[in-house]
PDB file of C-alpha atoms in Angstrom:
ATOM      1  CA  MET A1415     129.303  68.777 100.796  1.00 47.00           C
ATOM      2  CA  ILE A1416     125.816  67.802  99.616  1.00 53.00           C
ATOM      3  CA  SER A1417     126.871  69.357  96.454  1.00 57.00           C
ATOM      4  CA  THR A1418     129.714  67.400  95.254  1.00 65.00           C
ATOM      5  CA  TYR A1419     130.848  63.937  95.528  1.00 67.00           C
ATOM      6  CA  GLY A1420     133.880  61.854  96.575  1.00 67.00           C
ATOM      7  CA  THR A1421     136.256  59.049  95.753  1.00 60.00           C
ATOM      8  CA  LYS A1422     134.918  55.626  96.858  1.00 60.00           C
ATOM      9  CA  ASN A1423     138.481  54.090  97.068  1.00 68.00           C
ATOM     10  CA  ALA A1424     140.835  54.256 100.096  1.00 71.00           C
ATOM     11  CA  ASN A1425     143.645  53.607  97.962  1.00 79.00           C
ATOM     12  CA  LEU A1426     143.804  57.289  97.221  1.00 78.00           C
ATOM     13  CA  VAL A1427     144.446  57.964 101.106  1.00 80.00           C
ATOM     14  CA  GLU A1428     147.286  55.357 101.083  1.00 84.00           C
ATOM     15  CA  ALA A1429     148.867  56.517  98.031  1.00 85.00           C
ATOM     16  CA  ILE A1430     149.255  60.180  99.463  1.00 85.00           C
ATOM     17  CA  VAL A1431     150.324  59.076 103.072  1.00 87.00           C
ATOM     18  CA  HIS A1432     152.891  56.166 101.865  1.00 88.00           C
ATOM     19  CA  HIS A1433     153.997  56.613  98.292  1.00 87.00           C
ATOM     20  CA  ARG A1434     154.333  60.585  97.883  1.00 85.00           C
ATOM     21  CA  CYS A1435     151.228  60.981  95.811  1.00 86.00           C
ATOM     22  CA  GLU A1436     149.999  64.789  95.627  1.00 85.00           C
ATOM     23  CA  ARG A1437     146.824  66.218  95.277  1.00 84.00           C
ATOM     24  CA  LYS A1438     147.301  68.921  92.483  1.00 86.00           C
ATOM     25  CA  PRO A1439     144.819  71.905  91.250  1.00 87.00           C
ATOM     26  CA  GLY A1440     143.506  72.252  88.050  1.00 86.00           C
ATOM     27  CA  ILE A1441     145.643  71.935  84.613  1.00 88.00           C
ATOM     28  CA  ARG A1442     146.569  75.211  83.165  1.00 91.00           C
ATOM     29  CA  GLU A1443     148.431  73.952  79.973  1.00 92.00           C
ATOM     30  CA  LEU A1444     149.879  70.983  78.407  1.00 92.00           C
ATOM     31  CA  THR A1445     153.340  70.956  76.656  1.00 92.00           C
ATOM     32  CA  GLU A1446     154.804  68.120  74.890  1.00 88.00           C
ATOM     33  CA  LYS A1447     156.398  66.618  77.776  1.00 89.00           C
ATOM     34  CA  LYS A1448     154.866  68.582  80.646  1.00 93.00           C
ATOM     35  CA  VAL A1449     151.760  69.417  82.568  1.00 93.00           C
ATOM     36  CA  ILE A1450     151.478  73.026  83.905  1.00 94.00           C
ATOM     37  CA  PHE A1451     149.022  73.484  86.921  1.00 93.00           C
ATOM     38  CA  ASP A1452     147.140  76.342  87.979  1.00 92.00           C
ATOM     39  CA  ASP A1453     149.714  77.233  90.890  1.00 92.00           C
ATOM     40  CA  GLY A1454     152.426  77.156  88.519  1.00 91.00           C
ATOM     41  CA  SER A1455     153.841  74.139  89.431  1.00 92.00           C
ATOM     42  CA  GLU A1456     154.868  71.622  86.674  1.00 92.00           C
ATOM     43  CA  GLU A1457     155.357  67.893  86.209  1.00 91.00           C
ATOM     44  CA  VAL A1458     156.992  65.839  83.492  1.00 92.00           C
ATOM     45  CA  VAL A1459     154.448  63.208  82.539  1.00 91.00           C
ATOM     46  CA  ASP A1460     154.702  60.012  80.454  1.00 91.00           C
ATOM     47  CA  LEU A1461     151.198  59.281  80.327  1.00 90.00           C
ATOM     48  CA  ILE A1462     147.648  60.982  80.946  1.00 88.00           C
ATOM     49  CA  VAL A1463     144.933  58.861  81.582  1.00 85.00           C
ATOM     50  CA  CYS A1464     141.568  60.668  81.161  1.00 83.00           C
ATOM     51  CA  CYS A1465     139.185  59.254  83.585  1.00 76.00           C
ATOM     52  CA  THR A1466     135.893  60.394  81.542  1.00 75.00           C
ATOM     53  CA  GLY A1467     133.675  57.500  82.467  1.00 72.00           C
ATOM     54  CA  PHE A1468     131.341  55.800  80.404  1.00 77.00           C
ATOM     55  CA  ARG A1469     127.983  56.707  78.327  1.00 81.00           C
ATOM     56  CA  ASN A1470     124.808  54.833  78.884  1.00 86.00           C
ATOM     57  CA  GLU A1471     123.864  52.953  75.455  1.00 87.00           C
ATOM     58  CA  PHE A1472     121.046  50.564  74.797  1.00 88.00           C
ATOM     59  CA  GLN A1473     121.992  49.836  71.252  1.00 85.00           C
ATOM     60  CA  PHE A1474     120.450  46.422  71.501  1.00 84.00           C
ATOM     61  CA  LEU A1475     117.007  48.136  71.727  1.00 83.00           C
ATOM     62  CA  ASP A1476     117.281  49.109  68.196  1.00 79.00           C
ATOM     63  CA  THR A1477     117.418  45.791  66.961  1.00 76.00           C
ATOM     64  CA  VAL A1478     113.721  44.945  67.411  1.00 71.00           C
ATOM     65  CA  ASP A1479     111.832  43.532  64.558  1.00 71.00           C
ATOM     66  CA  LYS A1480     110.392  46.713  62.896  1.00 69.00           C
ATOM     67  CA  GLU A1481     108.366  45.053  60.294  1.00 69.00           C
ATOM     68  CA  ALA A1482     106.775  42.795  62.648  1.00 70.00           C
ATOM     69  CA  ASP A1483     105.213  45.468  64.828  1.00 75.00           C
ATOM     70  CA  PRO A1484     106.409  49.114  63.703  1.00 78.00           C
ATOM     71  CA  THR A1485     104.448  50.703  66.451  1.00 80.00           C
ATOM     72  CA  HIS A1486     106.054  48.671  69.111  1.00 77.00           C
ATOM     73  CA  ALA A1487     109.564  49.029  67.597  1.00 81.00           C
ATOM     74  CA  LYS A1488     109.377  52.993  67.679  1.00 86.00           C
ATOM     75  CA  ILE A1489     108.428  53.054  71.174  1.00 87.00           C
ATOM     76  CA  VAL A1490     111.074  50.659  72.091  1.00 86.00           C
ATOM     77  CA  CYS A1491     113.777  52.790  70.074  1.00 89.00           C
ATOM     78  CA  LYS A1492     112.602  55.934  71.471  1.00 90.00           C
ATOM     79  CA  VAL A1493     112.867  54.676  74.979  1.00 91.00           C
ATOM     80  CA  GLY A1494     116.504  53.104  74.417  1.00 89.00           C
ATOM     81  CA  LYS A1495     117.359  56.760  73.431  1.00 91.00           C
ATOM     82  CA  GLU A1496     115.818  58.528  76.214  1.00 92.00           C
ATOM     83  CA  ALA A1497     116.931  55.991  79.002  1.00 92.00           C
ATOM     84  CA  ARG A1498     120.400  56.926  78.469  1.00 93.00           C
ATOM     85  CA  ILE A1499     119.554  60.146  80.536  1.00 93.00           C
ATOM     86  CA  SER A1500     118.971  58.027  83.666  1.00 94.00           C
ATOM     87  CA  HIS A1501     117.686  60.909  86.031  1.00 94.00           C
ATOM     88  CA  ASP A1502     114.868  61.482  83.500  1.00 95.00           C
ATOM     89  CA  LEU A1503     113.535  57.947  83.828  1.00 95.00           C
ATOM     90  CA  TYR A1504     110.861  57.372  87.035  1.00 96.00           C
ATOM     91  CA  LYS A1505     113.326  56.700  89.678  1.00 96.00           C
ATOM     92  CA  HIS A1506     116.030  56.076  87.604  1.00 96.00           C
ATOM     93  CA  CYS A1507     114.479  52.785  86.416  1.00 95.00           C
ATOM     94  CA  ILE A1508     111.242  53.348  84.678  1.00 95.00           C
ATOM     95  CA  HIS A1509     110.307  55.175  81.334  1.00 95.00           C
ATOM     96  CA  PRO A1510     106.767  56.446  81.194  1.00 94.00           C
ATOM     97  CA  ASP A1511     106.001  55.012  77.745  1.00 93.00           C
ATOM     98  CA  THR A1512     106.817  51.283  78.938  1.00 92.00           C
ATOM     99  CA  GLY A1513     106.018  51.381  82.566  1.00 92.00           C
ATOM    100  CA  SER A1514     107.071  48.265  84.423  1.00 90.00           C
ATOM    101  CA  GLU A1515     107.644  46.304  81.309  1.00 91.00           C
ATOM    102  CA  LEU A1516     110.833  47.477  80.887  1.00 92.00           C
ATOM    103  CA  PHE A1517     113.246  48.008  84.039  1.00 94.00           C
ATOM    104  CA  PHE A1518     116.501  49.617  84.300  1.00 94.00           C
ATOM    105  CA  VAL A1519     118.589  48.273  87.373  1.00 94.00           C
ATOM    106  CA  GLY A1520     121.956  49.692  88.355  1.00 93.00           C
ATOM    107  CA  PHE A1521     122.124  53.317  86.861  1.00 93.00           C
ATOM    108  CA  VAL A1522     122.583  55.112  90.135  1.00 93.00           C
ATOM    109  CA  ARG A1523     125.701  56.608  91.098  1.00 91.00           C
ATOM    110  CA  PRO A1524     125.412  58.000  94.741  1.00 91.00           C
ATOM    111  CA  ALA A1525     127.501  61.162  95.651  1.00 88.00           C
ATOM    112  CA  PHE A1526     128.662  59.351  98.520  1.00 85.00           C
ATOM    113  CA  GLY A1527     127.831  55.731  99.393  1.00 85.00           C
ATOM    114  CA  ALA A1528     127.885  52.708  96.899  1.00 87.00           C
ATOM    115  CA  ILE A1529     126.163  51.620  93.998  1.00 91.00           C
ATOM    116  CA  PRO A1530     125.037  47.851  95.081  1.00 93.00           C
ATOM    117  CA  PRO A1531     122.909  48.590  97.990  1.00 94.00           C
ATOM    118  CA  LEU A1532     120.916  51.177  95.591  1.00 96.00           C
ATOM    119  CA  SER A1533     120.855  48.554  93.032  1.00 95.00           C
ATOM    120  CA  GLU A1534     119.559  46.079  95.493  1.00 96.00           C
ATOM    121  CA  MET A1535     116.856  48.423  96.474  1.00 96.00           C
ATOM    122  CA  GLN A1536     115.802  48.555  92.777  1.00 97.00           C
ATOM    123  CA  ALA A1537     115.696  45.011  92.440  1.00 96.00           C
ATOM    124  CA  ARG A1538     113.321  44.576  95.218  1.00 96.00           C
ATOM    125  CA  TRP A1539     110.996  46.935  93.814  1.00 96.00           C
ATOM    126  CA  CYS A1540     111.167  45.436  90.416  1.00 95.00           C
ATOM    127  CA  ALA A1541     110.305  42.080  91.704  1.00 95.00           C
ATOM    128  CA  LEU A1542     107.307  43.460  93.369  1.00 96.00           C
ATOM    129  CA  LEU A1543     106.255  45.148  90.319  1.00 95.00           C
ATOM    130  CA  CYS A1544     106.575  41.904  88.297  1.00 94.00           C
ATOM    131  CA  SER A1545     104.557  39.971  90.808  1.00 95.00           C
ATOM    132  CA  ASN A1546     101.812  42.716  91.288  1.00 94.00           C
ATOM    133  CA  LYS A1547     102.227  43.228  94.664  1.00 95.00           C
ATOM    134  CA  VAL A1548     103.107  46.874  94.056  1.00 94.00           C
ATOM    135  CA  LYS A1549     101.649  49.231  91.324  1.00 94.00           C
ATOM    136  CA  LEU A1550     102.901  52.392  89.532  1.00 95.00           C
ATOM    137  CA  PRO A1551     101.225  55.752  89.709  1.00 94.00           C
ATOM    138  CA  ASP A1552      99.485  56.702  86.141  1.00 95.00           C
ATOM    139  CA  LYS A1553     101.498  58.109  83.499  1.00 94.00           C
ATOM    140  CA  GLU A1554     100.587  61.576  84.174  1.00 95.00           C
ATOM    141  CA  THR A1555     101.904  61.305  87.677  1.00 96.00           C
ATOM    142  CA  ILE A1556     104.888  59.606  86.584  1.00 95.00           C
ATOM    143  CA  VAL A1557     105.789  62.265  83.990  1.00 95.00           C
ATOM    144  CA  ARG A1558     105.076  65.112  86.491  1.00 96.00           C
ATOM    145  CA  GLN A1559     107.270  63.431  89.232  1.00 95.00           C
ATOM    146  CA  CYS A1560     109.928  62.912  86.862  1.00 94.00           C
ATOM    147  CA  LYS A1561     110.289  66.384  86.287  1.00 94.00           C
ATOM    148  CA  GLN A1562     110.215  67.414  89.745  1.00 94.00           C
ATOM    149  CA  TYR A1563     112.853  65.008  90.492  1.00 93.00           C
ATOM    150  CA  VAL A1564     115.177  66.685  88.201  1.00 94.00           C
ATOM    151  CA  ASP A1565     114.609  69.778  89.632  1.00 92.00           C
ATOM    152  CA  TYR A1566     115.335  68.284  93.066  1.00 90.00           C
ATOM    153  CA  LEU A1567     118.589  66.855  91.949  1.00 91.00           C
ATOM    154  CA  GLU A1568     119.901  70.216  90.497  1.00 90.00           C
ATOM    155  CA  SER A1569     119.016  72.157  93.674  1.00 86.00           C
ATOM    156  CA  GLN A1570     121.283  69.591  95.340  1.00 85.00           C
ATOM    157  CA  PHE A1571     124.033  68.858  93.037  1.00 88.00           C
ATOM    158  CA  THR A1572     123.886  72.014  90.640  1.00 87.00           C
ATOM    159  CA  PRO A1573     123.051  71.398  86.805  1.00 90.00           C
ATOM    160  CA  TYR A1574     126.692  71.389  85.893  1.00 87.00           C
ATOM    161  CA  ARG A1575     126.865  67.853  87.760  1.00 87.00           C
ATOM    162  CA  THR A1576     123.709  66.339  86.840  1.00 90.00           C
ATOM    163  CA  ASP A1577     124.045  67.043  83.180  1.00 90.00           C
ATOM    164  CA  ARG A1578     127.674  65.663  83.477  1.00 86.00           C
ATOM    165  CA  ILE A1579     126.870  62.473  85.657  1.00 89.00           C
ATOM    166  CA  VAL A1580     123.358  61.592  84.725  1.00 92.00           C
ATOM    167  CA  THR A1581     123.353  58.950  87.146  1.00 93.00           C
ATOM    168  CA  LEU A1582     123.886  60.908  90.133  1.00 92.00           C
ATOM    169  CA  VAL A1583     121.839  60.751  93.274  1.00 93.00           C
ATOM    170  CA  ASP A1584     121.704  61.205  96.981  1.00 90.00           C
ATOM    171  CA  HIS A1585     122.306  57.863  98.558  1.00 92.00           C
ATOM    172  CA  VAL A1586     120.082  58.531 101.725  1.00 90.00           C
ATOM    173  CA  ALA A1587     117.302  60.399  99.975  1.00 91.00           C
ATOM    174  CA  TYR A1588     116.975  57.791  96.952  1.00 94.00           C
ATOM    175  CA  SER A1589     117.097  54.915  99.401  1.00 95.00           C
ATOM    176  CA  ASP A1590     114.097  56.408 101.387  1.00 93.00           C
ATOM    177  CA  ASP A1591     112.434  57.098  98.164  1.00 94.00           C
ATOM    178  CA  ILE A1592     112.331  53.414  96.744  1.00 96.00           C
ATOM    179  CA  SER A1593     111.796  52.117 100.267  1.00 96.00           C
ATOM    180  CA  ARG A1594     108.422  53.792 100.236  1.00 95.00           C
ATOM    181  CA  SER A1595     107.880  52.248  97.074  1.00 95.00           C
ATOM    182  CA  ILE A1596     108.599  48.971  98.275  1.00 96.00           C
ATOM    183  CA  GLY A1597     106.798  49.692 101.642  1.00 95.00           C
ATOM    184  CA  CYS A1598     109.896  48.672 103.626  1.00 96.00           C
ATOM    185  CA  ARG A1599     110.727  52.134 105.323  1.00 95.00           C
ATOM    186  CA  PRO A1600     110.648  51.642 109.003  1.00 95.00           C
ATOM    187  CA  ASN A1601     108.555  53.910 111.122  1.00 94.00           C
ATOM    188  CA  MET A1602     111.228  55.967 112.708  1.00 91.00           C
ATOM    189  CA  ILE A1603     108.900  57.537 115.430  1.00 91.00           C
ATOM    190  CA  LYS A1604     107.955  54.044 116.605  1.00 94.00           C
ATOM    191  CA  LEU A1605     111.549  52.839 116.310  1.00 94.00           C
ATOM    192  CA  PHE A1606     112.497  55.698 118.543  1.00 92.00           C
ATOM    193  CA  PHE A1607     110.345  54.473 121.589  1.00 95.00           C
ATOM    194  CA  THR A1608     110.751  50.734 121.153  1.00 95.00           C
ATOM    195  CA  GLU A1609     114.576  50.497 119.986  1.00 95.00           C
ATOM    196  CA  PRO A1610     116.367  53.583 120.716  1.00 92.00           C
ATOM    197  CA  TYR A1611     119.828  52.198 120.005  1.00 92.00           C
ATOM    198  CA  ILE A1612     118.565  50.844 116.793  1.00 94.00           C
ATOM    199  CA  TRP A1613     117.162  54.107 115.935  1.00 92.00           C
ATOM    200  CA  ILE A1614     120.200  55.967 116.742  1.00 89.00           C
ATOM    201  CA  LYS A1615     122.138  53.705 114.448  1.00 89.00           C
ATOM    202  CA  CYS A1616     119.917  54.287 111.497  1.00 89.00           C
ATOM    203  CA  MET A1617     119.969  57.941 111.794  1.00 85.00           C
ATOM    204  CA  CYS A1618     123.616  58.543 112.698  1.00 83.00           C
ATOM    205  CA  GLY A1619     125.345  55.419 111.504  1.00 83.00           C
ATOM    206  CA  PRO A1620     127.229  54.712 108.599  1.00 84.00           C
ATOM    207  CA  MET A1621     125.280  54.908 105.190  1.00 83.00           C
ATOM    208  CA  MET A1622     124.027  51.114 104.764  1.00 86.00           C
ATOM    209  CA  ASN A1623     120.402  49.796 103.769  1.00 92.00           C
ATOM    210  CA  ALA A1624     119.893  47.316 106.601  1.00 94.00           C
ATOM    211  CA  GLN A1625     117.297  49.444 107.900  1.00 95.00           C
ATOM    212  CA  TYR A1626     115.281  48.719 105.078  1.00 96.00           C
ATOM    213  CA  ARG A1627     115.059  45.214 106.081  1.00 96.00           C
ATOM    214  CA  LEU A1628     113.698  45.529 109.570  1.00 96.00           C
ATOM    215  CA  VAL A1629     110.128  45.884 107.997  1.00 96.00           C
ATOM    216  CA  GLY A1630     108.061  45.214 104.840  1.00 95.00           C
ATOM    217  CA  PRO A1631     108.510  42.731 101.870  1.00 94.00           C
ATOM    218  CA  HIS A1632     111.524  40.562 101.892  1.00 91.00           C
ATOM    219  CA  ASN A1633     112.391  41.685 105.655  1.00 94.00           C
ATOM    220  CA  LYS A1634     115.035  40.029 107.961  1.00 95.00           C
ATOM    221  CA  PRO A1635     114.786  41.697 111.090  1.00 96.00           C
ATOM    222  CA  GLU A1636     116.917  39.841 113.264  1.00 96.00           C
ATOM    223  CA  GLN A1637     119.864  39.940 110.798  1.00 96.00           C
ATOM    224  CA  ALA A1638     119.284  43.538 110.001  1.00 96.00           C
ATOM    225  CA  ARG A1639     119.271  44.407 113.928  1.00 96.00           C
ATOM    226  CA  GLN A1640     122.622  42.415 114.188  1.00 95.00           C
ATOM    227  CA  VAL A1641     124.251  44.381 111.293  1.00 94.00           C
ATOM    228  CA  LEU A1642     122.851  47.556 112.623  1.00 94.00           C
ATOM    229  CA  ARG A1643     124.208  46.832 116.189  1.00 93.00           C
ATOM    230  CA  GLU A1644     127.521  45.908 115.036  1.00 91.00           C
ATOM    231  CA  ALA A1645     128.237  48.582 112.492  1.00 88.00           C
ATOM    232  CA  LYS A1646     131.060  50.776 113.512  1.00 84.00           C
ATOM    233  CA  TRP A1647     130.478  54.377 113.785  1.00 80.00           C
ATOM    234  CA  ILE A1648     132.238  57.730 115.110  1.00 75.00           C
ATOM    235  CA  LYS A1649     129.624  58.481 118.074  1.00 74.00           C
ATOM    236  CA  HIS A1650     130.571  62.203 118.965  1.00 74.00           C
ATOM    237  CA  ILE A1651     130.842  63.471 115.242  1.00 73.00           C
ATOM    238  CA  ASN A1652     127.505  61.745 114.325  1.00 76.00           C
ATOM    239  CA  LEU A1653     125.582  62.892 117.346  1.00 79.00           C
ATOM    240  CA  LEU A1654     126.723  66.256 116.758  1.00 82.00           C
ATOM    241  CA  PHE A1655     125.312  66.019 112.920  1.00 78.00           C
ATOM    242  CA  LEU A1656     122.018  64.913 114.148  1.00 79.00           C
ATOM    243  CA  PHE A1657     121.829  67.846 116.614  1.00 82.00           C
ATOM    244  CA  MET A1658     122.444  69.957 113.758  1.00 82.00           C
ATOM    245  CA  LEU A1659     120.043  68.425 111.398  1.00 79.00           C
ATOM    246  CA  ASN A1660     117.231  68.814 114.232  1.00 80.00           C
ATOM    247  CA  PHE A1661     118.180  72.495 114.415  1.00 81.00           C
ATOM    248  CA  TYR A1662     117.860  72.779 110.693  1.00 80.00           C
ATOM    249  CA  ALA A1663     114.790  70.880 110.660  1.00 82.00           C
ATOM    250  CA  LEU A1664     113.404  73.825 113.181  1.00 86.00           C
ATOM    251  CA  PHE A1665     114.725  76.571 111.270  1.00 86.00           C
ATOM    252  CA  TRP A1666     112.873  74.968 108.184  1.00 83.00           C
ATOM    253  CA  PHE A1667     109.612  74.558 109.960  1.00 84.00           C
ATOM    254  CA  CYS A1668     109.830  78.393 111.200  1.00 88.00           C
ATOM    255  CA  GLY A1669     110.059  79.371 107.282  1.00 84.00           C
ATOM    256  CA  LEU A1670     113.562  79.386 106.507  1.00 81.00           C
ATOM    257  CA  GLU A1671     113.398  77.544 103.257  1.00 75.00           C
ATOM    258  CA  SER A1672     117.269  77.225 102.701  1.00 73.00           C
ATOM    259  CA  CYS A1673     117.317  75.035 105.753  1.00 73.00           C
ATOM    260  CA  LYS A1674     115.078  72.097 103.718  1.00 71.00           C
ATOM    261  CA  PRO A1675     116.403  68.859 104.461  1.00 66.00           C
ATOM    262  CA  PRO A1676     117.129  67.109 101.164  1.00 61.00           C
ATOM    263  CA  THR A1677     114.863  63.993 102.378  1.00 58.00           C
TER     264      THR A1677
END
């Protein structure tokens, strides 16, 4: 499951249940009026919509005044071209050559989850950098961590997927990573002993970022607790996942590298 990604739209389920929509295998051949699928079935079609997505482009960065400051213009143009590959940036946001002077927000596409919560985390981090309340590591560290991060992504999603969707991230792992930079990741051990119900909702509840408002900058603890308490979840399935996660962690600590958790 972690090596792929799912649809974000419940309309697909509705179309299958109520409107006779069918899930088909890969396309083997296109004829003048038909689509022939891998299972041998055929469909007469009037229109094919190629949902190929979008490419990241920052052409406005090429418009910098090259005569006024050639060196600066060269750096900005280079950053604009390289930033199109989102996962090559530091935490999908920062190019090593410009640091916090140029910040890319929103170029994250979680395998499962939603873009807005991750963009909000990025914006919170950006605000702290702009106000000098947090600092970036040095350039060498940024470059090294960028390479390590790409290796991690490829191990989780395979190079085929990360090359095709350069904004792809793991929602939980990425949120945890940004929250450490912000300083808003709650102490889960302390939470386990002080507020066990909130802890279990953070560990097993639906993917949402309310827990990153419990502590740290921009915190709203009472609102966050209310959201976490009221969030709907399927208890028995999620508790089973927690049980399995702990066993995987135990196997990993015992030396079984394939059980290493993504976060």
